[in-house]
Amino acid sequence: MSRHAWAPWSPACAAPWSRWSAAESASTTACRRRRSTTNRRSSRGSAVCDPSTTVIGPSPARSDRLLVGLLAGQRSVLPSPWSDTVRTLDPRDPLVLDTRDLGRRPGSQRELSRTVAAPADLGIDMLGVPVGSDLILELRLESVMEGVLVSGIASVTLSGQCVRCLEPIGDRLDVQLQELFAYDESDAEDDEARRLEGDALDLEPLLRDAVVLALPHNPLCGPDCPGLCSDCGARLADDPDHTHGEAIDPRWAALSQLSDQATLPGAMSGADEE
């Protein structure tokens, strides 16, 4: 029997490394409990993004605007879900309008008449507005609670080609404009609404959308344009009687020649003499 009686173990009598390990384990366990409690509490008040059900891309409200970018043969100029601005506005740009004179007072308005040079890419592949041509704007800017309402008419000159006969075509087009440019701090219901940058608004994206949507997808020189000859490419409107005769399958061309020789007058008389 040993002289020393066994005493209950306590952290005070344990080796230093043992006491440290026990304290660390207790601290780690407490941290995990706190994190678990915090996660449970936060999950009650916030939605969890499920990758299997989350839709990444444009909202249905932007489907028409994205279609405009596709028809124009370029990337959309409208704000995307991954960017807040389209371009840096230059106050010297004639399509950038200053609204400071409205004072953000609902009901205040002003009329605007301006002729500017048409920007690039204002149209589709076969029909569009020539770069630098006159673009006539007759606008009204009205201050409302949410922002500035722009309405009016844009008159442009069109130039392009007929999709059937490739003849040059031209026309005039008057486009109705109406769009709300919301203030940056406005609680607009539509998250994709166009917004003012400070007191300036950019008309170019609005013009591009309005013009492209007003253009015909298949521009024609006339509703009854016959197009081009499928064999030689001649314009059928210039020669309505244009024809190449009956088309012969190349595989039967030799038999056709024999048939033509058999119908010659000499061949027929020789057959009669026999």
C-alpha atoms as a printed R data frame, in Angstrom:
    type eleno elety resid chain resno       x      y        z
1   ATOM     1    CA   MET     A     1   0.000  0.000    0.000
2   ATOM     2    CA   SER     A     2   1.484  3.360   -1.011
3   ATOM     3    CA   ARG     A     3   1.979  6.043    1.575
4   ATOM     4    CA   HIS     A     4   0.240  8.662   -0.583
5   ATOM     5    CA   ALA     A     5  -3.508  8.386   -0.962
6   ATOM     6    CA   TRP     A     6  -5.035  8.930   -4.384
7   ATOM     7    CA   ALA     A     7  -6.610 12.386   -4.797
8   ATOM     8    CA   PRO     A     8  -9.229 13.400   -7.376
9   ATOM     9    CA   TRP     A     9  -7.761 14.862  -10.581
10  ATOM    10    CA   SER     A    10  -8.145 18.592  -11.081
11  ATOM    11    CA   PRO     A    11  -6.917 20.948  -13.835
12  ATOM    12    CA   ALA     A    12  -4.706 22.677  -11.314
13  ATOM    13    CA   CYS     A    13  -2.595 19.579  -10.781
14  ATOM    14    CA   ALA     A    14  -2.432 18.576  -14.425
15  ATOM    15    CA   ALA     A    15   0.594 19.125  -16.627
16  ATOM    16    CA   PRO     A    16   0.771 22.531  -18.300
17  ATOM    17    CA   TRP     A    17   0.271 21.107  -21.784
18  ATOM    18    CA   SER     A    18  -2.741 19.154  -20.541
19  ATOM    19    CA   ARG     A    19  -4.352 22.248  -19.011
20  ATOM    20    CA   TRP     A    20  -3.790 24.204  -22.240
21  ATOM    21    CA   SER     A    21  -5.361 21.474  -24.388
22  ATOM    22    CA   ALA     A    22  -8.406 21.260  -22.162
23  ATOM    23    CA   ALA     A    23  -8.928 25.028  -22.230
24  ATOM    24    CA   GLU     A    24  -8.539 25.163  -26.008
25  ATOM    25    CA   SER     A    25 -11.019 22.346  -26.490
26  ATOM    26    CA   ALA     A    26 -13.587 24.070  -24.281
27  ATOM    27    CA   SER     A    27 -13.086 27.370  -26.121
28  ATOM    28    CA   THR     A    28 -13.433 25.708  -29.539
29  ATOM    29    CA   THR     A    29 -16.628 23.967  -28.480
30  ATOM    30    CA   ALA     A    30 -18.104 27.244  -27.214
31  ATOM    31    CA   CYS     A    31 -17.210 29.024  -30.478
32  ATOM    32    CA   ARG     A    32 -18.865 26.306  -32.521
33  ATOM    33    CA   ARG     A    33 -22.000 26.575  -30.419
34  ATOM    34    CA   ARG     A    34 -22.102 30.342  -30.862
35  ATOM    35    CA   ARG     A    35 -21.577 30.058  -34.629
36  ATOM    36    CA   SER     A    36 -24.328 27.470  -34.923
37  ATOM    37    CA   THR     A    37 -26.712 29.659  -32.928
38  ATOM    38    CA   THR     A    38 -25.823 32.718  -35.035
39  ATOM    39    CA   ASN     A    39 -26.366 30.815  -38.292
40  ATOM    40    CA   ARG     A    40 -29.732 29.546  -37.121
41  ATOM    41    CA   ARG     A    41 -30.805 33.032  -36.072
42  ATOM    42    CA   SER     A    42 -29.643 34.683  -39.319
43  ATOM    43    CA   SER     A    43 -31.283 32.038  -41.488
44  ATOM    44    CA   ARG     A    44 -34.651 32.928  -40.010
45  ATOM    45    CA   GLY     A    45 -34.527 36.481  -41.382
46  ATOM    46    CA   SER     A    46 -32.756 36.041  -44.719
47  ATOM    47    CA   ALA     A    47 -33.331 33.993  -47.851
48  ATOM    48    CA   VAL     A    48 -30.813 31.353  -48.801
49  ATOM    49    CA   CYS     A    49 -29.731 31.301  -52.430
50  ATOM    50    CA   ASP     A    50 -30.147 27.776  -53.802
51  ATOM    51    CA   PRO     A    51 -27.902 27.298  -56.886
52  ATOM    52    CA   SER     A    52 -30.304 24.724  -58.270
53  ATOM    53    CA   THR     A    53 -33.229 27.155  -58.306
54  ATOM    54    CA   THR     A    54 -31.555 30.541  -58.731
55  ATOM    55    CA   VAL     A    55 -32.013 32.110  -62.163
56  ATOM    56    CA   ILE     A    56 -29.046 34.187  -63.295
57  ATOM    57    CA   GLY     A    57 -29.780 36.539  -66.165
58  ATOM    58    CA   PRO     A    58 -32.031 39.343  -67.272
59  ATOM    59    CA   SER     A    59 -35.478 39.764  -65.816
60  ATOM    60    CA   PRO     A    60 -38.543 39.371  -68.076
61  ATOM    61    CA   ALA     A    61 -38.942 43.145  -67.999
62  ATOM    62    CA   ARG     A    62 -35.738 43.455  -70.025
63  ATOM    63    CA   SER     A    63 -36.590 40.887  -72.720
64  ATOM    64    CA   ASP     A    64 -37.661 43.544  -75.236
65  ATOM    65    CA   ARG     A    65 -34.578 45.651  -74.556
66  ATOM    66    CA   LEU     A    66 -32.231 42.707  -74.973
67  ATOM    67    CA   LEU     A    67 -33.968 41.836  -78.212
68  ATOM    68    CA   VAL     A    68 -33.091 45.316  -79.430
69  ATOM    69    CA   GLY     A    69 -29.409 44.641  -78.883
70  ATOM    70    CA   LEU     A    70 -29.632 41.361  -80.820
71  ATOM    71    CA   LEU     A    71 -31.469 42.970  -83.743
72  ATOM    72    CA   ALA     A    72 -28.899 45.738  -83.873
73  ATOM    73    CA   GLY     A    73 -26.126 43.164  -84.248
74  ATOM    74    CA   GLN     A    74 -24.312 44.297  -81.143
75  ATOM    75    CA   ARG     A    75 -24.278 43.927  -77.409
76  ATOM    76    CA   SER     A    76 -27.122 45.667  -75.662
77  ATOM    77    CA   VAL     A    77 -26.386 49.209  -74.616
78  ATOM    78    CA   LEU     A    78 -28.742 48.945  -71.682
79  ATOM    79    CA   PRO     A    79 -27.532 48.315  -68.131
80  ATOM    80    CA   SER     A    80 -26.899 44.656  -67.410
81  ATOM    81    CA   PRO     A    81 -27.352 42.854  -64.067
82  ATOM    82    CA   TRP     A    82 -23.566 42.902  -63.674
83  ATOM    83    CA   SER     A    83 -22.924 46.597  -64.344
84  ATOM    84    CA   ASP     A    84 -24.496 49.767  -63.016
85  ATOM    85    CA   THR     A    85 -23.561 52.166  -65.809
86  ATOM    86    CA   VAL     A    86 -23.337 51.926  -69.564
87  ATOM    87    CA   ARG     A    87 -20.942 54.729  -70.349
88  ATOM    88    CA   THR     A    88 -19.533 57.843  -68.768
89  ATOM    89    CA   LEU     A    89 -21.760 60.768  -69.682
90  ATOM    90    CA   ASP     A    90 -20.146 63.745  -71.358
91  ATOM    91    CA   PRO     A    91 -22.114 66.974  -70.768
92  ATOM    92    CA   ARG     A    92 -20.919 68.215  -74.160
93  ATOM    93    CA   ASP     A    93 -22.659 65.314  -75.921
94  ATOM    94    CA   PRO     A    94 -25.787 66.686  -77.662
95  ATOM    95    CA   LEU     A    95 -27.708 63.568  -76.623
96  ATOM    96    CA   VAL     A    96 -26.947 64.165  -72.939
97  ATOM    97    CA   LEU     A    97 -29.554 66.506  -71.461
98  ATOM    98    CA   ASP     A    98 -29.160 68.615  -68.327
99  ATOM    99    CA   THR     A    99 -32.250 68.702  -66.095
100 ATOM   100    CA   ARG     A   100 -31.054 71.089  -63.387
101 ATOM   101    CA   ASP     A   101 -33.395 73.829  -64.580
102 ATOM   102    CA   LEU     A   102 -36.358 71.622  -63.603
103 ATOM   103    CA   GLY     A   103 -35.225 71.820  -59.988
104 ATOM   104    CA   ARG     A   104 -36.721 68.418  -59.162
105 ATOM   105    CA   ARG     A   105 -40.040 70.176  -58.648
106 ATOM   106    CA   PRO     A   106 -42.945 67.928  -59.725
107 ATOM   107    CA   GLY     A   107 -44.926 69.642  -62.458
108 ATOM   108    CA   SER     A   108 -42.114 71.790  -63.834
109 ATOM   109    CA   GLN     A   109 -41.390 71.170  -67.507
110 ATOM   110    CA   ARG     A   110 -39.684 72.577  -70.573
111 ATOM   111    CA   GLU     A   111 -39.782 72.068  -74.325
112 ATOM   112    CA   LEU     A   112 -36.693 71.126  -76.316
113 ATOM   113    CA   SER     A   113 -36.064 71.293  -80.077
114 ATOM   114    CA   ARG     A   114 -32.700 70.123  -81.280
115 ATOM   115    CA   THR     A   115 -31.056 68.747  -84.420
116 ATOM   116    CA   VAL     A   116 -28.066 66.526  -83.750
117 ATOM   117    CA   ALA     A   117 -25.837 64.161  -85.712
118 ATOM   118    CA   ALA     A   118 -27.086 60.579  -85.607
119 ATOM   119    CA   PRO     A   119 -24.848 58.233  -83.583
120 ATOM   120    CA   ALA     A   120 -23.472 54.958  -84.895
121 ATOM   121    CA   ASP     A   121 -25.334 51.633  -84.856
122 ATOM   122    CA   LEU     A   122 -28.782 53.212  -84.992
123 ATOM   123    CA   GLY     A   123 -30.523 50.469  -86.945
124 ATOM   124    CA   ILE     A   124 -30.266 46.859  -88.085
125 ATOM   125    CA   ASP     A   125 -28.086 45.132  -90.673
126 ATOM   126    CA   MET     A   126 -30.188 45.904  -93.783
127 ATOM   127    CA   LEU     A   127 -31.683 49.240  -92.732
128 ATOM   128    CA   GLY     A   128 -30.619 52.025  -90.424
129 ATOM   129    CA   VAL     A   129 -29.864 55.676  -89.846
130 ATOM   130    CA   PRO     A   130 -26.646 56.848  -91.558
131 ATOM   131    CA   VAL     A   131 -24.003 57.996  -89.115
132 ATOM   132    CA   GLY     A   132 -23.881 61.780  -88.944
133 ATOM   133    CA   SER     A   133 -27.230 62.349  -90.665
134 ATOM   134    CA   ASP     A   134 -29.697 64.837  -89.199
135 ATOM   135    CA   LEU     A   135 -31.656 63.570  -86.218
136 ATOM   136    CA   ILE     A   136 -34.444 66.004  -85.313
137 ATOM   137    CA   LEU     A   137 -35.700 65.947  -81.721
138 ATOM   138    CA   GLU     A   138 -38.925 67.545  -80.491
139 ATOM   139    CA   LEU     A   139 -39.065 66.738  -76.785
140 ATOM   140    CA   ARG     A   140 -40.761 67.682  -73.559
141 ATOM   141    CA   LEU     A   141 -39.028 67.150  -70.219
142 ATOM   142    CA   GLU     A   142 -41.369 67.004  -67.236
143 ATOM   143    CA   SER     A   143 -40.379 66.639  -63.593
144 ATOM   144    CA   VAL     A   144 -42.392 64.051  -61.629
145 ATOM   145    CA   MET     A   145 -42.050 62.533  -58.175
146 ATOM   146    CA   GLU     A   146 -39.888 59.598  -59.324
147 ATOM   147    CA   GLY     A   147 -37.706 61.436  -61.829
148 ATOM   148    CA   VAL     A   148 -37.930 63.123  -65.237
149 ATOM   149    CA   LEU     A   149 -40.444 62.020  -67.867
150 ATOM   150    CA   VAL     A   150 -39.169 62.444  -71.439
151 ATOM   151    CA   SER     A   151 -41.705 62.389  -74.280
152 ATOM   152    CA   GLY     A   152 -41.709 63.561  -77.870
153 ATOM   153    CA   ILE     A   153 -40.793 62.643  -81.442
154 ATOM   154    CA   ALA     A   154 -37.504 61.808  -83.136
155 ATOM   155    CA   SER     A   155 -37.322 62.179  -86.935
156 ATOM   156    CA   VAL     A   156 -34.606 60.274  -88.782
157 ATOM   157    CA   THR     A   157 -33.559 59.425  -92.338
158 ATOM   158    CA   LEU     A   158 -33.312 55.730  -93.203
159 ATOM   159    CA   SER     A   159 -30.947 54.117  -95.689
160 ATOM   160    CA   GLY     A   160 -30.458 50.462  -96.529
161 ATOM   161    CA   GLN     A   161 -31.082 47.641  -98.999
162 ATOM   162    CA   CYS     A   162 -34.058 45.573 -100.050
163 ATOM   163    CA   VAL     A   163 -33.713 42.059  -98.653
164 ATOM   164    CA   ARG     A   164 -35.042 40.525 -101.915
165 ATOM   165    CA   CYS     A   165 -33.281 42.414 -104.713
166 ATOM   166    CA   LEU     A   166 -30.572 44.307 -102.754
167 ATOM   167    CA   GLU     A   167 -31.600 47.624 -104.336
168 ATOM   168    CA   PRO     A   168 -30.844 50.754 -102.272
169 ATOM   169    CA   ILE     A   169 -33.837 52.082 -100.379
170 ATOM   170    CA   GLY     A   170 -34.433 55.178  -98.267
171 ATOM   171    CA   ASP     A   171 -37.235 56.665  -96.232
172 ATOM   172    CA   ARG     A   172 -38.131 59.002  -93.377
173 ATOM   173    CA   LEU     A   173 -39.190 57.711  -89.984
174 ATOM   174    CA   ASP     A   174 -40.867 59.505  -87.074
175 ATOM   175    CA   VAL     A   175 -40.498 57.659  -83.778
176 ATOM   176    CA   GLN     A   176 -42.537 58.303  -80.655
177 ATOM   177    CA   LEU     A   177 -40.480 58.588  -77.465
178 ATOM   178    CA   GLN     A   178 -41.674 58.267  -73.888
179 ATOM   179    CA   GLU     A   179 -39.490 57.170  -70.990
180 ATOM   180    CA   LEU     A   180 -39.124 57.862  -67.277
181 ATOM   181    CA   PHE     A   181 -35.602 58.549  -66.056
182 ATOM   182    CA   ALA     A   182 -35.663 57.865  -62.318
183 ATOM   183    CA   TYR     A   183 -33.579 59.694  -59.748
184 ATOM   184    CA   ASP     A   184 -30.669 57.738  -58.291
185 ATOM   185    CA   GLU     A   185 -32.273 57.756  -54.848
186 ATOM   186    CA   SER     A   186 -35.778 57.064  -56.174
187 ATOM   187    CA   ASP     A   187 -37.594 53.904  -55.042
188 ATOM   188    CA   ALA     A   188 -38.770 53.026  -58.536
189 ATOM   189    CA   GLU     A   189 -40.715 49.763  -58.717
190 ATOM   190    CA   ASP     A   190 -38.882 48.683  -61.869
191 ATOM   191    CA   ASP     A   191 -35.293 47.867  -60.951
192 ATOM   192    CA   GLU     A   192 -34.336 48.078  -64.630
193 ATOM   193    CA   ALA     A   193 -35.710 51.593  -65.108
194 ATOM   194    CA   ARG     A   194 -33.411 54.095  -66.749
195 ATOM   195    CA   ARG     A   195 -31.859 56.437  -64.229
196 ATOM   196    CA   LEU     A   196 -30.435 59.915  -64.146
197 ATOM   197    CA   GLU     A   197 -26.759 60.322  -63.443
198 ATOM   198    CA   GLY     A   198 -26.836 63.279  -61.143
199 ATOM   199    CA   ASP     A   199 -28.927 65.775  -63.114
200 ATOM   200    CA   ALA     A   200 -28.014 64.403  -66.576
201 ATOM   201    CA   LEU     A   201 -29.856 61.872  -68.715
202 ATOM   202    CA   ASP     A   202 -28.624 59.969  -71.766
203 ATOM   203    CA   LEU     A   203 -30.975 59.851  -74.761
204 ATOM   204    CA   GLU     A   204 -28.863 57.565  -76.957
205 ATOM   205    CA   PRO     A   205 -30.023 54.195  -75.519
206 ATOM   206    CA   LEU     A   206 -33.642 55.374  -75.631
207 ATOM   207    CA   LEU     A   207 -33.284 56.446  -79.274
208 ATOM   208    CA   ARG     A   208 -31.645 53.182  -80.267
209 ATOM   209    CA   ASP     A   209 -34.406 51.123  -78.673
210 ATOM   210    CA   ALA     A   210 -37.190 53.181  -80.241
211 ATOM   211    CA   VAL     A   211 -35.701 53.262  -83.760
212 ATOM   212    CA   VAL     A   212 -34.755 49.587  -83.923
213 ATOM   213    CA   LEU     A   213 -38.159 48.439  -82.679
214 ATOM   214    CA   ALA     A   214 -39.869 50.637  -85.303
215 ATOM   215    CA   LEU     A   215 -37.883 49.220  -88.242
216 ATOM   216    CA   PRO     A   216 -39.212 46.324  -90.352
217 ATOM   217    CA   HIS     A   217 -37.281 43.108  -89.915
218 ATOM   218    CA   ASN     A   218 -37.300 42.537  -93.702
219 ATOM   219    CA   PRO     A   219 -37.156 45.902  -95.500
220 ATOM   220    CA   LEU     A   220 -38.421 45.843  -99.105
221 ATOM   221    CA   CYS     A   221 -38.224 48.265 -102.011
222 ATOM   222    CA   GLY     A   222 -41.882 47.441 -102.684
223 ATOM   223    CA   PRO     A   223 -44.471 45.000 -101.344
224 ATOM   224    CA   ASP     A   224 -44.497 43.081 -104.662
225 ATOM   225    CA   CYS     A   225 -40.728 42.937 -105.230
226 ATOM   226    CA   PRO     A   226 -40.013 39.655 -107.116
227 ATOM   227    CA   GLY     A   227 -36.404 39.509 -105.969
228 ATOM   228    CA   LEU     A   228 -33.485 38.069 -107.954
229 ATOM   229    CA   CYS     A   229 -33.206 35.230 -110.449
230 ATOM   230    CA   SER     A   230 -32.066 32.110 -108.644
231 ATOM   231    CA   ASP     A   231 -29.931 31.061 -111.657
232 ATOM   232    CA   CYS     A   232 -28.107 34.222 -112.723
233 ATOM   233    CA   GLY     A   233 -28.921 36.780 -110.023
234 ATOM   234    CA   ALA     A   234 -30.659 39.219 -112.398
235 ATOM   235    CA   ARG     A   235 -33.197 41.598 -110.869
236 ATOM   236    CA   LEU     A   236 -36.572 40.237 -111.945
237 ATOM   237    CA   ALA     A   237 -38.327 43.595 -111.589
238 ATOM   238    CA   ASP     A   238 -36.231 44.960 -114.480
239 ATOM   239    CA   ASP     A   239 -37.220 42.090 -116.820
240 ATOM   240    CA   PRO     A   240 -40.524 40.447 -115.896
241 ATOM   241    CA   ASP     A   241 -40.169 37.991 -118.846
242 ATOM   242    CA   HIS     A   242 -36.730 36.845 -117.731
243 ATOM   243    CA   THR     A   243 -36.399 33.065 -118.088
244 ATOM   244    CA   HIS     A   244 -33.790 30.381 -118.668
245 ATOM   245    CA   GLY     A   245 -36.071 27.788 -120.233
246 ATOM   246    CA   GLU     A   246 -36.842 24.418 -118.770
247 ATOM   247    CA   ALA     A   247 -34.165 23.237 -116.423
248 ATOM   248    CA   ILE     A   248 -32.647 19.887 -117.409
249 ATOM   249    CA   ASP     A   249 -31.207 17.494 -114.873
250 ATOM   250    CA   PRO     A   250 -27.494 17.043 -115.759
251 ATOM   251    CA   ARG     A   251 -27.897 13.294 -115.339
252 ATOM   252    CA   TRP     A   252 -30.328 13.208 -118.282
253 ATOM   253    CA   ALA     A   253 -28.506 15.725 -120.489
254 ATOM   254    CA   ALA     A   254 -27.060 13.037 -122.815
255 ATOM   255    CA   LEU     A   255 -30.472 11.480 -123.432
256 ATOM   256    CA   SER     A   256 -31.884 14.921 -124.137
257 ATOM   257    CA   GLN     A   257 -29.251 15.480 -126.824
258 ATOM   258    CA   LEU     A   258 -30.108 12.149 -128.467
259 ATOM   259    CA   SER     A   259 -33.769 13.078 -128.396
260 ATOM   260    CA   ASP     A   260 -33.003 16.414 -130.082
261 ATOM   261    CA   GLN     A   261 -30.976 14.686 -132.814
262 ATOM   262    CA   ALA     A   262 -33.779 12.219 -133.443
263 ATOM   263    CA   THR     A   263 -36.215 15.033 -134.076
264 ATOM   264    CA   LEU     A   264 -34.023 16.767 -136.722
265 ATOM   265    CA   PRO     A   265 -35.526 16.867 -140.289
266 ATOM   266    CA   GLY     A   266 -32.665 14.840 -141.803
267 ATOM   267    CA   ALA     A   267 -33.029 12.148 -139.229
268 ATOM   268    CA   MET     A   268 -36.751 11.916 -139.883
269 ATOM   269    CA   SER     A   269 -36.305 11.655 -143.700
270 ATOM   270    CA   GLY     A   270 -33.680  8.935 -143.322
271 ATOM   271    CA   ALA     A   271 -36.024  6.956 -141.161
272 ATOM   272    CA   ASP     A   272 -38.778  7.262 -143.820
273 ATOM   273    CA   GLU     A   273 -36.511  5.978 -146.626
274 ATOM   274    CA   GLU     A   274 -35.656  2.893 -144.619
